[in-house]
PDB file of C-alpha atoms and ligand atoms in Angstrom:
ATOM      1  CA  UNK A   1     -58.315  -1.111 -26.950  1.00 31.00           C
ATOM      2  CA  UNK A   2     -59.115  -1.013 -23.247  1.00 30.00           C
ATOM      3  CA  UNK A   3     -58.765  -4.710 -23.200  1.00 33.00           C
ATOM      4  CA  UNK A   4     -55.545  -4.460 -24.709  1.00 35.00           C
ATOM      5  CA  UNK A   5     -54.413  -1.750 -22.479  1.00 35.00           C
ATOM      6  CA  UNK A   6     -55.549  -3.724 -19.412  1.00 34.00           C
ATOM      7  CA  UNK A   7     -53.451  -6.778 -20.588  1.00 35.00           C
ATOM      8  CA  UNK A   8     -50.507  -4.761 -21.076  1.00 37.00           C
ATOM      9  CA  UNK A   9     -50.508  -2.950 -17.488  1.00 39.00           C
ATOM     10  CA  UNK A  10     -50.893  -6.354 -16.197  1.00 36.00           C
ATOM     11  CA  UNK A  11     -47.708  -7.594 -17.967  1.00 39.00           C
ATOM     12  CA  UNK A  12     -45.922  -4.431 -17.522  1.00 38.00           C
ATOM     13  CA  UNK A  13     -46.718  -4.734 -13.476  1.00 39.00           C
ATOM     14  CA  UNK A  14     -45.005  -7.562 -13.164  1.00 37.00           C
ATOM     15  CA  UNK A  15     -41.763  -5.747 -14.847  1.00 37.00           C
ATOM     16  CA  UNK A  16     -39.989  -4.621 -11.773  1.00 35.00           C
ATOM     17  CA  UNK A  17     -39.982  -7.822  -9.911  1.00 35.00           C
ATOM     18  CA  UNK A  18     -37.023  -7.130  -7.925  1.00 34.00           C
ATOM     19  CA  UNK A  19     -38.474  -4.047  -6.385  1.00 35.00           C
ATOM     20  CA  UNK A  20     -42.051  -5.587  -5.908  1.00 38.00           C
ATOM     21  CA  UNK A  21     -41.460  -9.013  -4.440  1.00 35.00           C
ATOM     22  CA  UNK A  22     -40.986  -9.387  -0.708  1.00 37.00           C
ATOM     23  CA  UNK A  23     -37.132 -10.526   0.089  1.00 36.00           C
ATOM     24  CA  UNK A  24     -38.310 -14.052   0.730  1.00 37.00           C
ATOM     25  CA  UNK A  25     -40.584 -14.106  -2.475  1.00 37.00           C
ATOM     26  CA  UNK A  26     -37.738 -12.601  -4.582  1.00 35.00           C
ATOM     27  CA  UNK A  27     -35.381 -15.443  -3.325  1.00 36.00           C
ATOM     28  CA  UNK A  28     -37.895 -17.909  -4.187  1.00 35.00           C
ATOM     29  CA  UNK A  29     -38.285 -16.646  -7.480  1.00 36.00           C
ATOM     30  CA  UNK A  30     -34.452 -16.072  -8.028  1.00 36.00           C
ATOM     31  CA  UNK A  31     -34.985 -12.393  -8.374  1.00 37.00           C
ATOM     32  CA  UNK A  32     -32.371  -9.884  -6.502  1.00 34.00           C
ATOM     33  CA  UNK A  33     -34.667  -7.822  -4.200  1.00 31.00           C
ATOM     34  CA  UNK A  34     -33.741  -4.052  -4.214  1.00 34.00           C
ATOM     35  CA  UNK A  35     -35.822  -2.622  -1.125  1.00 32.00           C
ATOM     36  CA  UNK A  36     -39.047  -3.615  -0.264  1.00 33.00           C
ATOM     37  CA  UNK A  37     -42.487  -2.226  -0.068  1.00 33.00           C
ATOM     38  CA  UNK A  38     -42.220   0.341  -2.872  1.00 35.00           C
ATOM     39  CA  UNK A  39     -45.355   0.446  -4.548  1.00 36.00           C
ATOM     40  CA  UNK A  40     -45.059   1.064  -8.312  1.00 37.00           C
ATOM     41  CA  UNK A  41     -47.191   3.669  -9.942  1.00 35.00           C
ATOM     42  CA  UNK A  42     -50.604   2.826 -11.222  1.00 34.00           C
ATOM     43  CA  UNK A  43     -49.697   1.865 -14.936  1.00 35.00           C
ATOM     44  CA  UNK A  44     -53.286   1.318 -15.878  1.00 37.00           C
ATOM     45  CA  UNK A  45     -54.158   4.824 -14.975  1.00 35.00           C
ATOM     46  CA  UNK A  46     -51.278   5.907 -17.217  1.00 39.00           C
ATOM     47  CA  UNK A  47     -52.712   4.225 -20.008  1.00 39.00           C
ATOM     48  CA  UNK A  48     -56.214   5.019 -19.677  1.00 40.00           C
ATOM     49  CA  UNK A  49     -55.069   8.782 -19.848  1.00 44.00           C
ATOM     50  CA  UNK A  50     -53.321   7.954 -22.881  1.00 43.00           C
ATOM     51  CA  UNK A  51     -56.357   6.335 -24.706  1.00 43.00           C
ATOM     52  CA  UNK A  52     -58.654   9.231 -23.874  1.00 41.00           C
ATOM     53  CA  UNK A  53     -56.253  11.793 -24.950  1.00 42.00           C
ATOM     54  CA  UNK A  54     -57.395  13.880 -27.839  1.00 40.00           C
ATOM     55  CA  UNK A  55     -55.837  14.347 -31.464  1.00 37.00           C
ATOM     56  CA  UNK A  56     -53.692  17.678 -31.353  1.00 39.00           C
ATOM     57  CA  UNK A  57     -52.023  17.115 -28.258  1.00 40.00           C
ATOM     58  CA  UNK A  58     -48.353  17.523 -28.439  1.00 46.00           C
ATOM     59  CA  UNK A  59     -46.746  14.763 -29.643  1.00 52.00           C
ATOM     60  CA  UNK A  60     -43.787  14.958 -26.921  1.00 56.00           C
ATOM     61  CA  UNK A  61     -46.283  14.923 -24.394  1.00 56.00           C
ATOM     62  CA  UNK A  62     -48.241  12.009 -25.738  1.00 58.00           C
ATOM     63  CA  UNK A  63     -44.790   9.939 -26.179  1.00 64.00           C
ATOM     64  CA  UNK A  64     -44.091  10.868 -22.513  1.00 67.00           C
ATOM     65  CA  UNK A  65     -47.215   9.286 -21.535  1.00 65.00           C
ATOM     66  CA  UNK A  66     -46.661   6.165 -23.312  1.00 67.00           C
ATOM     67  CA  UNK A  67     -42.809   5.982 -22.156  1.00 70.00           C
ATOM     68  CA  UNK A  68     -44.483   6.262 -18.387  1.00 67.00           C
ATOM     69  CA  UNK A  69     -46.181   2.563 -19.031  1.00 64.00           C
ATOM     70  CA  UNK A  70     -42.838   1.350 -19.791  1.00 67.00           C
ATOM     71  CA  UNK A  71     -40.967   3.369 -17.119  1.00 61.00           C
ATOM     72  CA  UNK A  72     -41.175   0.879 -14.060  1.00 65.00           C
ATOM     73  CA  UNK A  73     -38.727  -2.103 -15.423  1.00 70.00           C
ATOM     74  CA  UNK A  74     -34.787  -2.031 -15.434  1.00 78.00           C
ATOM     75  CA  UNK A  75     -33.522  -0.353 -18.345  1.00 89.00           C
ATOM     76  CA  UNK A  76     -30.428  -2.770 -19.005  1.00 95.00           C
ATOM     77  CA  UNK A  77     -26.969  -1.408 -20.655  1.00 95.00           C
ATOM     78  CA  UNK A  78     -26.578  -4.446 -22.727  1.00 98.00           C
ATOM     79  CA  UNK A  79     -29.450  -6.291 -24.472  1.00 98.00           C
ATOM     80  CA  UNK A  80     -28.844 -10.107 -25.455  1.00 98.00           C
ATOM     81  CA  UNK A  81     -30.991 -10.465 -28.556  1.00 98.00           C
ATOM     82  CA  UNK A  82     -31.979 -14.301 -28.673  1.00 98.00           C
ATOM     83  CA  UNK A  83     -34.080 -16.392 -30.853  1.00 97.00           C
ATOM     84  CA  UNK A  84     -34.553 -20.302 -30.222  1.00 98.00           C
ATOM     85  CA  UNK A  85     -34.792 -22.759 -32.961  1.00 98.00           C
ATOM     86  CA  UNK A  86     -36.552 -25.978 -31.610  1.00 97.00           C
ATOM     87  CA  UNK A  87     -37.517 -29.310 -33.017  1.00 98.00           C
ATOM     88  CA  UNK A  88     -40.940 -29.267 -35.002  1.00 96.00           C
ATOM     89  CA  UNK A  89     -43.321 -30.630 -37.120  1.00 95.00           C
ATOM     90  CA  UNK A  90     -45.987 -28.637 -39.113  1.00 92.00           C
ATOM     91  CA  UNK A  91     -48.389 -28.976 -36.154  1.00 88.00           C
ATOM     92  CA  UNK A  92     -48.914 -27.155 -32.967  1.00 82.00           C
ATOM     93  CA  UNK A  93     -48.751 -29.838 -30.324  1.00 86.00           C
ATOM     94  CA  UNK A  94     -45.270 -30.922 -30.961  1.00 92.00           C
ATOM     95  CA  UNK A  95     -43.253 -31.381 -27.999  1.00 95.00           C
ATOM     96  CA  UNK A  96     -40.139 -29.017 -28.887  1.00 97.00           C
ATOM     97  CA  UNK A  97     -36.665 -29.299 -27.873  1.00 98.00           C
ATOM     98  CA  UNK A  98     -34.471 -26.255 -28.594  1.00 98.00           C
ATOM     99  CA  UNK A  99     -31.668 -26.835 -31.278  1.00 98.00           C
ATOM    100  CA  UNK A 100     -29.812 -23.720 -31.848  1.00 98.00           C
ATOM    101  CA  UNK A 101     -29.083 -20.888 -29.496  1.00 98.00           C
ATOM    102  CA  UNK A 102     -27.758 -17.558 -30.737  1.00 98.00           C
ATOM    103  CA  UNK A 103     -27.656 -14.602 -28.339  1.00 98.00           C
ATOM    104  CA  UNK A 104     -26.448 -11.435 -30.214  1.00 98.00           C
ATOM    105  CA  UNK A 105     -25.296  -8.679 -27.751  1.00 98.00           C
ATOM    106  CA  UNK A 106     -26.468  -5.214 -28.476  1.00 97.00           C
ATOM    107  CA  UNK A 107     -25.232  -1.938 -26.575  1.00 96.00           C
ATOM    108  CA  UNK A 108     -28.490  -0.561 -25.531  1.00 95.00           C
ATOM    109  CA  UNK A 109     -27.397   3.069 -25.716  1.00 92.00           C
ATOM    110  CA  UNK A 110     -25.720   3.153 -29.135  1.00 92.00           C
ATOM    111  CA  UNK A 111     -27.691  -0.079 -30.733  1.00 93.00           C
ATOM    112  CA  UNK A 112     -24.353  -1.253 -31.785  1.00 95.00           C
ATOM    113  CA  UNK A 113     -23.910  -5.119 -32.050  1.00 96.00           C
ATOM    114  CA  UNK A 114     -20.937  -6.101 -29.624  1.00 97.00           C
ATOM    115  CA  UNK A 115     -20.553  -9.597 -30.035  1.00 98.00           C
ATOM    116  CA  UNK A 116     -22.428 -13.039 -30.428  1.00 98.00           C
ATOM    117  CA  UNK A 117     -22.820 -16.469 -28.872  1.00 98.00           C
ATOM    118  CA  UNK A 118     -23.793 -19.178 -31.188  1.00 98.00           C
ATOM    119  CA  UNK A 119     -24.579 -22.920 -30.553  1.00 98.00           C
ATOM    120  CA  UNK A 120     -26.524 -25.526 -31.727  1.00 98.00           C
ATOM    121  CA  UNK A 121     -27.882 -28.235 -29.491  1.00 98.00           C
ATOM    122  CA  UNK A 122     -28.231 -31.846 -29.551  1.00 98.00           C
ATOM    123  CA  UNK A 123     -32.120 -33.030 -29.085  1.00 98.00           C
ATOM    124  CA  UNK A 124     -32.358 -35.823 -26.461  1.00 98.00           C
ATOM    125  CA  UNK A 125     -36.092 -36.853 -26.331  1.00 98.00           C
ATOM    126  CA  UNK A 126     -36.251 -37.259 -30.140  1.00 97.00           C
ATOM    127  CA  UNK A 127     -32.894 -37.152 -31.740  1.00 97.00           C
ATOM    128  CA  UNK A 128     -34.472 -37.167 -35.183  1.00 97.00           C
ATOM    129  CA  UNK A 129     -35.293 -33.860 -36.849  1.00 98.00           C
ATOM    130  CA  UNK A 130     -38.465 -33.866 -39.084  1.00 97.00           C
ATOM    131  CA  UNK A 131     -37.961 -32.797 -42.893  1.00 97.00           C
ATOM    132  CA  UNK A 132     -40.030 -30.043 -41.940  1.00 97.00           C
ATOM    133  CA  UNK A 133     -37.653 -28.843 -38.992  1.00 97.00           C
ATOM    134  CA  UNK A 134     -34.651 -28.796 -41.533  1.00 98.00           C
ATOM    135  CA  UNK A 135     -36.490 -27.141 -44.367  1.00 97.00           C
ATOM    136  CA  UNK A 136     -37.760 -24.353 -41.862  1.00 96.00           C
ATOM    137  CA  UNK A 137     -34.391 -24.012 -40.095  1.00 97.00           C
ATOM    138  CA  UNK A 138     -31.973 -25.010 -42.483  1.00 97.00           C
ATOM    139  CA  UNK A 139     -30.308 -27.076 -39.524  1.00 98.00           C
ATOM    140  CA  UNK A 140     -28.872 -30.597 -40.710  1.00 98.00           C
ATOM    141  CA  UNK A 141     -29.292 -33.691 -38.858  1.00 98.00           C
ATOM    142  CA  UNK A 142     -25.291 -33.997 -38.845  1.00 98.00           C
ATOM    143  CA  UNK A 143     -25.186 -30.583 -37.037  1.00 98.00           C
ATOM    144  CA  UNK A 144     -27.084 -31.504 -33.957  1.00 98.00           C
ATOM    145  CA  UNK A 145     -25.954 -34.943 -34.199  1.00 98.00           C
ATOM    146  CA  UNK A 146     -22.429 -33.384 -33.261  1.00 98.00           C
ATOM    147  CA  UNK A 147     -23.724 -30.634 -31.085  1.00 98.00           C
ATOM    148  CA  UNK A 148     -23.712 -30.409 -27.053  1.00 98.00           C
ATOM    149  CA  UNK A 149     -26.946 -31.112 -25.178  1.00 98.00           C
ATOM    150  CA  UNK A 150     -28.882 -28.456 -23.671  1.00 98.00           C
ATOM    151  CA  UNK A 151     -27.279 -28.148 -20.120  1.00 98.00           C
ATOM    152  CA  UNK A 152     -24.027 -27.990 -21.753  1.00 98.00           C
ATOM    153  CA  UNK A 153     -24.999 -25.332 -23.956  1.00 98.00           C
ATOM    154  CA  UNK A 154     -26.403 -23.377 -21.094  1.00 98.00           C
ATOM    155  CA  UNK A 155     -23.576 -23.513 -19.033  1.00 98.00           C
ATOM    156  CA  UNK A 156     -21.146 -22.373 -21.999  1.00 98.00           C
ATOM    157  CA  UNK A 157     -23.611 -19.468 -22.470  1.00 98.00           C
ATOM    158  CA  UNK A 158     -23.537 -18.683 -18.761  1.00 98.00           C
ATOM    159  CA  UNK A 159     -19.804 -18.848 -18.683  1.00 98.00           C
ATOM    160  CA  UNK A 160     -19.449 -16.691 -22.015  1.00 98.00           C
ATOM    161  CA  UNK A 161     -21.944 -14.045 -20.431  1.00 98.00           C
ATOM    162  CA  UNK A 162     -19.844 -14.183 -17.026  1.00 97.00           C
ATOM    163  CA  UNK A 163     -16.715 -13.538 -18.568  1.00 97.00           C
ATOM    164  CA  UNK A 164     -17.709 -10.654 -20.418  1.00 96.00           C
ATOM    165  CA  UNK A 165     -19.288  -9.035 -16.969  1.00 96.00           C
ATOM    166  CA  UNK A 166     -22.841  -9.126 -17.978  1.00 97.00           C
ATOM    167  CA  UNK A 167     -24.071 -11.734 -15.146  1.00 97.00           C
ATOM    168  CA  UNK A 168     -23.035 -12.919 -12.094  1.00 95.00           C
ATOM    169  CA  UNK A 169     -21.462 -11.492  -8.926  1.00 91.00           C
ATOM    170  CA  UNK A 170     -18.589  -9.632 -10.877  1.00 87.00           C
ATOM    171  CA  UNK A 171     -20.971  -8.140 -13.441  1.00 93.00           C
ATOM    172  CA  UNK A 172     -20.129  -4.566 -14.120  1.00 91.00           C
ATOM    173  CA  UNK A 173     -23.027  -3.809 -16.562  1.00 93.00           C
ATOM    174  CA  UNK A 174     -26.399  -4.604 -16.571  1.00 95.00           C
ATOM    175  CA  UNK A 175     -28.051  -7.047 -18.907  1.00 97.00           C
ATOM    176  CA  UNK A 176     -31.132  -8.749 -19.949  1.00 96.00           C
ATOM    177  CA  UNK A 177     -32.075 -10.879 -22.916  1.00 97.00           C
ATOM    178  CA  UNK A 178     -34.314  -9.855 -25.550  1.00 97.00           C
ATOM    179  CA  UNK A 179     -36.606 -11.948 -27.512  1.00 96.00           C
ATOM    180  CA  UNK A 180     -39.608 -11.185 -30.074  1.00 93.00           C
ATOM    181  CA  UNK A 181     -41.888 -13.097 -27.695  1.00 84.00           C
ATOM    182  CA  UNK A 182     -42.251 -16.234 -26.007  1.00 85.00           C
ATOM    183  CA  UNK A 183     -38.929 -18.191 -26.528  1.00 95.00           C
ATOM    184  CA  UNK A 184     -37.853 -18.159 -22.670  1.00 96.00           C
ATOM    185  CA  UNK A 185     -41.385 -19.155 -21.500  1.00 93.00           C
ATOM    186  CA  UNK A 186     -42.970 -21.551 -24.007  1.00 92.00           C
ATOM    187  CA  UNK A 187     -39.387 -23.139 -25.123  1.00 96.00           C
ATOM    188  CA  UNK A 188     -36.947 -22.893 -22.378  1.00 97.00           C
ATOM    189  CA  UNK A 189     -38.771 -23.094 -19.377  1.00 96.00           C
ATOM    190  CA  UNK A 190     -41.206 -25.832 -20.609  1.00 95.00           C
ATOM    191  CA  UNK A 191     -38.027 -27.875 -21.586  1.00 97.00           C
ATOM    192  CA  UNK A 192     -36.305 -27.219 -18.469  1.00 97.00           C
ATOM    193  CA  UNK A 193     -39.324 -28.223 -16.438  1.00 96.00           C
ATOM    194  CA  UNK A 194     -39.946 -31.246 -18.496  1.00 97.00           C
ATOM    195  CA  UNK A 195     -36.449 -32.392 -18.175  1.00 97.00           C
ATOM    196  CA  UNK A 196     -35.562 -31.417 -14.605  1.00 97.00           C
ATOM    197  CA  UNK A 197     -33.090 -29.195 -15.956  1.00 97.00           C
ATOM    198  CA  UNK A 198     -31.649 -26.091 -13.322  1.00 97.00           C
ATOM    199  CA  UNK A 199     -31.238 -22.864 -15.234  1.00 97.00           C
ATOM    200  CA  UNK A 200     -27.913 -21.277 -14.509  1.00 97.00           C
ATOM    201  CA  UNK A 201     -29.307 -17.893 -13.658  1.00 96.00           C
ATOM    202  CA  UNK A 202     -32.515 -15.809 -12.992  1.00 93.00           C
ATOM    203  CA  UNK A 203     -31.537 -13.652 -16.156  1.00 96.00           C
ATOM    204  CA  UNK A 204     -33.234 -16.239 -18.240  1.00 96.00           C
ATOM    205  CA  UNK A 205     -36.660 -15.687 -16.380  1.00 93.00           C
ATOM    206  CA  UNK A 206     -37.491 -12.091 -17.078  1.00 91.00           C
ATOM    207  CA  UNK A 207     -36.703 -10.364 -20.621  1.00 92.00           C
ATOM    208  CA  UNK A 208     -37.614  -7.468 -22.748  1.00 93.00           C
ATOM    209  CA  UNK A 209     -40.162  -8.315 -25.065  1.00 93.00           C
ATOM    210  CA  UNK A 210     -39.081  -6.616 -28.268  1.00 95.00           C
ATOM    211  CA  UNK A 211     -42.527  -7.164 -30.110  1.00 93.00           C
ATOM    212  CA  UNK A 212     -44.322  -5.429 -27.292  1.00 90.00           C
ATOM    213  CA  UNK A 213     -41.821  -2.399 -26.901  1.00 92.00           C
ATOM    214  CA  UNK A 214     -42.099  -2.129 -30.750  1.00 94.00           C
ATOM    215  CA  UNK A 215     -46.084  -1.997 -30.391  1.00 91.00           C
ATOM    216  CA  UNK A 216     -46.048   0.662 -27.672  1.00 89.00           C
ATOM    217  CA  UNK A 217     -43.763   2.683 -29.535  1.00 91.00           C
ATOM    218  CA  UNK A 218     -45.878   2.682 -32.979  1.00 90.00           C
ATOM    219  CA  UNK A 219     -48.829   3.224 -31.061  1.00 86.00           C
ATOM    220  CA  UNK A 220     -47.252   6.076 -29.413  1.00 86.00           C
ATOM    221  CA  UNK A 221     -46.356   7.431 -32.868  1.00 86.00           C
ATOM    222  CA  UNK A 222     -49.995   6.856 -34.308  1.00 84.00           C
ATOM    223  CA  UNK A 223     -51.298   8.831 -31.586  1.00 82.00           C
ATOM    224  CA  UNK A 224     -48.832  11.572 -31.842  1.00 82.00           C
ATOM    225  CA  UNK A 225     -49.679  11.756 -35.720  1.00 82.00           C
ATOM    226  CA  UNK A 226     -53.222  11.763 -35.045  1.00 80.00           C
ATOM    227  CA  UNK A 227     -53.665   8.544 -36.836  1.00 77.00           C
ATOM    228  CA  UNK A 228     -57.586   7.903 -36.673  1.00 68.00           C
ATOM    229  CA  UNK A 229     -57.173   3.800 -36.586  1.00 68.00           C
ATOM    230  CA  UNK A 230     -54.022   2.827 -34.791  1.00 63.00           C
ATOM    231  CA  UNK A 231     -52.079  -0.041 -36.131  1.00 67.00           C
ATOM    232  CA  UNK A 232     -52.427  -1.812 -32.572  1.00 60.00           C
ATOM    233  CA  UNK A 233     -53.928  -4.897 -33.733  1.00 58.00           C
ATOM    234  CA  UNK A 234     -51.682  -5.429 -36.597  1.00 65.00           C
ATOM    235  CA  UNK A 235     -49.561  -8.612 -36.488  1.00 74.00           C
ATOM    236  CA  UNK A 236     -46.099  -8.077 -34.813  1.00 89.00           C
ATOM    237  CA  UNK A 237     -43.635 -10.278 -35.666  1.00 93.00           C
ATOM    238  CA  UNK A 238     -39.831  -9.992 -36.792  1.00 96.00           C
ATOM    239  CA  UNK A 239     -40.608  -9.612 -40.474  1.00 95.00           C
ATOM    240  CA  UNK A 240     -43.113  -6.825 -39.806  1.00 94.00           C
ATOM    241  CA  UNK A 241     -40.983  -4.986 -37.337  1.00 96.00           C
ATOM    242  CA  UNK A 242     -38.053  -4.764 -39.906  1.00 97.00           C
ATOM    243  CA  UNK A 243     -40.391  -3.518 -42.760  1.00 95.00           C
ATOM    244  CA  UNK A 244     -41.819  -1.282 -40.449  1.00 94.00           C
ATOM    245  CA  UNK A 245     -38.283   0.471 -39.828  1.00 96.00           C
ATOM    246  CA  UNK A 246     -37.434  -0.183 -43.747  1.00 97.00           C
ATOM    247  CA  UNK A 247     -34.826  -2.520 -42.655  1.00 97.00           C
ATOM    248  CA  UNK A 248     -34.268  -5.476 -45.254  1.00 96.00           C
ATOM    249  CA  UNK A 249     -34.428  -9.067 -43.708  1.00 96.00           C
ATOM    250  CA  UNK A 250     -31.159 -10.143 -43.979  1.00 96.00           C
ATOM    251  CA  UNK A 251     -29.944 -14.067 -44.175  1.00 97.00           C
ATOM    252  CA  UNK A 252     -32.647 -16.748 -43.688  1.00 96.00           C
ATOM    253  CA  UNK A 253     -35.762 -16.557 -41.904  1.00 95.00           C
ATOM    254  CA  UNK A 254     -35.709 -18.929 -38.874  1.00 96.00           C
ATOM    255  CA  UNK A 255     -32.221 -19.577 -38.927  1.00 97.00           C
ATOM    256  CA  UNK A 256     -31.694 -18.624 -34.892  1.00 98.00           C
ATOM    257  CA  UNK A 257     -28.631 -16.708 -35.629  1.00 98.00           C
ATOM    258  CA  UNK A 258     -29.916 -14.661 -38.421  1.00 98.00           C
ATOM    259  CA  UNK A 259     -33.128 -14.029 -36.389  1.00 98.00           C
ATOM    260  CA  UNK A 260     -31.267 -12.966 -33.580  1.00 98.00           C
ATOM    261  CA  UNK A 261     -29.414 -10.478 -35.735  1.00 98.00           C
ATOM    262  CA  UNK A 262     -32.242  -9.097 -37.566  1.00 98.00           C
ATOM    263  CA  UNK A 263     -33.921  -8.632 -34.010  1.00 98.00           C
ATOM    264  CA  UNK A 264     -30.755  -6.842 -32.708  1.00 98.00           C
ATOM    265  CA  UNK A 265     -31.069  -4.535 -35.927  1.00 97.00           C
ATOM    266  CA  UNK A 266     -34.571  -3.851 -34.746  1.00 97.00           C
ATOM    267  CA  UNK A 267     -33.397  -3.073 -31.357  1.00 97.00           C
ATOM    268  CA  UNK A 268     -31.003  -0.714 -32.928  1.00 97.00           C
ATOM    269  CA  UNK A 269     -34.156   0.899 -35.076  1.00 97.00           C
ATOM    270  CA  UNK A 270     -35.995   1.395 -31.792  1.00 96.00           C
ATOM    271  CA  UNK A 271     -33.205   3.074 -30.098  1.00 94.00           C
ATOM    272  CA  UNK A 272     -32.332   5.517 -32.895  1.00 94.00           C
ATOM    273  CA  UNK A 273     -36.028   6.414 -33.249  1.00 93.00           C
ATOM    274  CA  UNK A 274     -36.711   6.866 -29.599  1.00 92.00           C
ATOM    275  CA  UNK A 275     -33.675   7.660 -28.165  1.00 90.00           C
ATOM    276  CA  UNK A 276     -35.004   9.239 -24.942  1.00 88.00           C
ATOM    277  CA  UNK A 277     -37.124   6.016 -24.805  1.00 91.00           C
ATOM    278  CA  UNK A 278     -34.867   3.025 -23.243  1.00 92.00           C
ATOM    279  CA  UNK A 279     -35.791  -0.236 -23.806  1.00 94.00           C
ATOM    280  CA  UNK A 280     -36.935  -1.856 -20.506  1.00 92.00           C
ATOM    281  CA  UNK A 281     -37.602  -5.222 -18.906  1.00 90.00           C
ATOM    282  CA  UNK A 282     -41.421  -5.828 -19.704  1.00 87.00           C
ATOM    283  CA  UNK A 283     -42.367  -9.518 -19.274  1.00 87.00           C
ATOM    284  CA  UNK A 284     -41.223 -12.485 -17.057  1.00 88.00           C
ATOM    285  CA  UNK A 285     -42.252 -16.145 -16.619  1.00 90.00           C
ATOM    286  CA  UNK A 286     -46.212 -16.341 -15.704  1.00 83.00           C
ATOM    287  CA  UNK A 287     -45.442 -17.877 -12.506  1.00 78.00           C
ATOM    288  CA  UNK A 288     -42.949 -14.874 -11.250  1.00 77.00           C
ATOM    289  CA  UNK A 289     -45.876 -12.590 -12.678  1.00 73.00           C
ATOM    290  CA  UNK A 290     -48.507 -14.599 -10.631  1.00 75.00           C
ATOM    291  CA  UNK A 291     -46.021 -14.617  -7.398  1.00 73.00           C
ATOM    292  CA  UNK A 292     -45.592 -10.592  -7.865  1.00 68.00           C
ATOM    293  CA  UNK A 293     -49.682 -10.424  -8.202  1.00 72.00           C
ATOM    294  CA  UNK A 294     -50.371 -12.258  -5.381  1.00 72.00           C
ATOM    295  CA  UNK A 295     -47.825 -10.240  -3.026  1.00 66.00           C
ATOM    296  CA  UNK A 296     -49.390  -6.823  -4.381  1.00 64.00           C
ATOM    297  CA  UNK A 297     -53.288  -7.911  -3.624  1.00 70.00           C
ATOM    298  CA  UNK A 298     -52.100  -8.612  -0.055  1.00 69.00           C
ATOM    299  CA  UNK A 299     -50.864  -4.994   0.184  1.00 59.00           C
TER     300      UNK A 299
HETATM  301  C1  NAG B 301     -38.955 -38.515 -33.524  1.00 79.01           C
HETATM  302  O1  NAG B 301     -39.411 -37.531 -34.731  1.00 79.01           O
HETATM  303  C2  NAG B 301     -39.316 -37.696 -36.049  1.00 79.01           C
HETATM  304  C3  NAG B 301     -39.323 -36.636 -36.815  1.00 79.01           C
HETATM  305  O2  NAG B 301     -40.571 -35.435 -36.070  1.00 79.01           O
HETATM  306  C4  NAG B 301     -40.618 -38.584 -36.036  1.00 79.01           C
HETATM  307  O3  NAG B 301     -40.829 -38.832 -37.554  1.00 79.01           O
HETATM  308  C5  NAG B 301     -40.403 -39.717 -34.923  1.00 79.01           C
HETATM  309  O4  NAG B 301     -41.669 -40.676 -35.454  1.00 79.01           O
HETATM  310  C6  NAG B 301     -40.188 -39.458 -33.862  1.00 79.01           C
HETATM  311  N1  NAG B 301     -39.738 -40.589 -33.009  1.00 79.01           N
HETATM  312  C7  NAG B 301     -40.571 -40.584 -32.064  1.00 79.01           C
HETATM  313  C8  NAG B 301     -40.160 -42.146 -31.108  1.00 79.01           C
HETATM  314  O5  NAG B 301     -41.616 -40.006 -31.392  1.00 79.01           O
END
């Protein structure tokens, strides 16, 4: 429990990169600096207090404590729920290439779905989909054969987000991508590094980890209800988050666009159940977190 709290505090300590990196480091990391030198509150202290809070404390106060843990990252106006599908075999050490890019836009205040971007991607390192991959994702070989490559699709996504005023210089709303875990690090960042691809924007480097946000809210609720054994150790994934909110799984699991749409429904449910607790950017690439920690340790 305490170990989980420490790990969480570490993750969350990286959430407000713009405010905590030096301007130079921020530029290097591709994050816009928002003033410098503001020391963030000690998140680990918040969580430790929450952990020791006794049963019977007012539920409102308890939720406020958990909420405080997340309070340092930006709370975007619009979330882009994302779920990549990738080439795969039934093994862990496969070199994945992204083959589907769905982004479902959700109004962060109302939870309403606004629009969606959807593209398939042609893999270039190995153009042949395995039978395992086609069975898992429902994506046919002919579909990816006819698709654009990753840099082209990322440019299309970027142009689409710019047109909507969500990213770039003319942005008139704050925006962040939201995933159920490691899509932007494990899949996109690794593939871009391997292929020497430049990402079109820093919005692909930090994100709202919906699983983490969900787990924190579930834990706050358990604490408020005086539940003796928290559900914090239970596996959090898309099906379990839908189940928790009594939402049926719509479409096909591991179809990128269906998973992204279902993730958007989870975001809607989190907003509905916790209207005063907005979703915030709570995770970033490990290298950004390291740069942030290094700078903090020099203070
Ligand atoms: C490409 O991927 C397919 C499906 O996983 C596999 O059968 C094939 O051996 C791979 N080709 C190469 C050159 O690695």
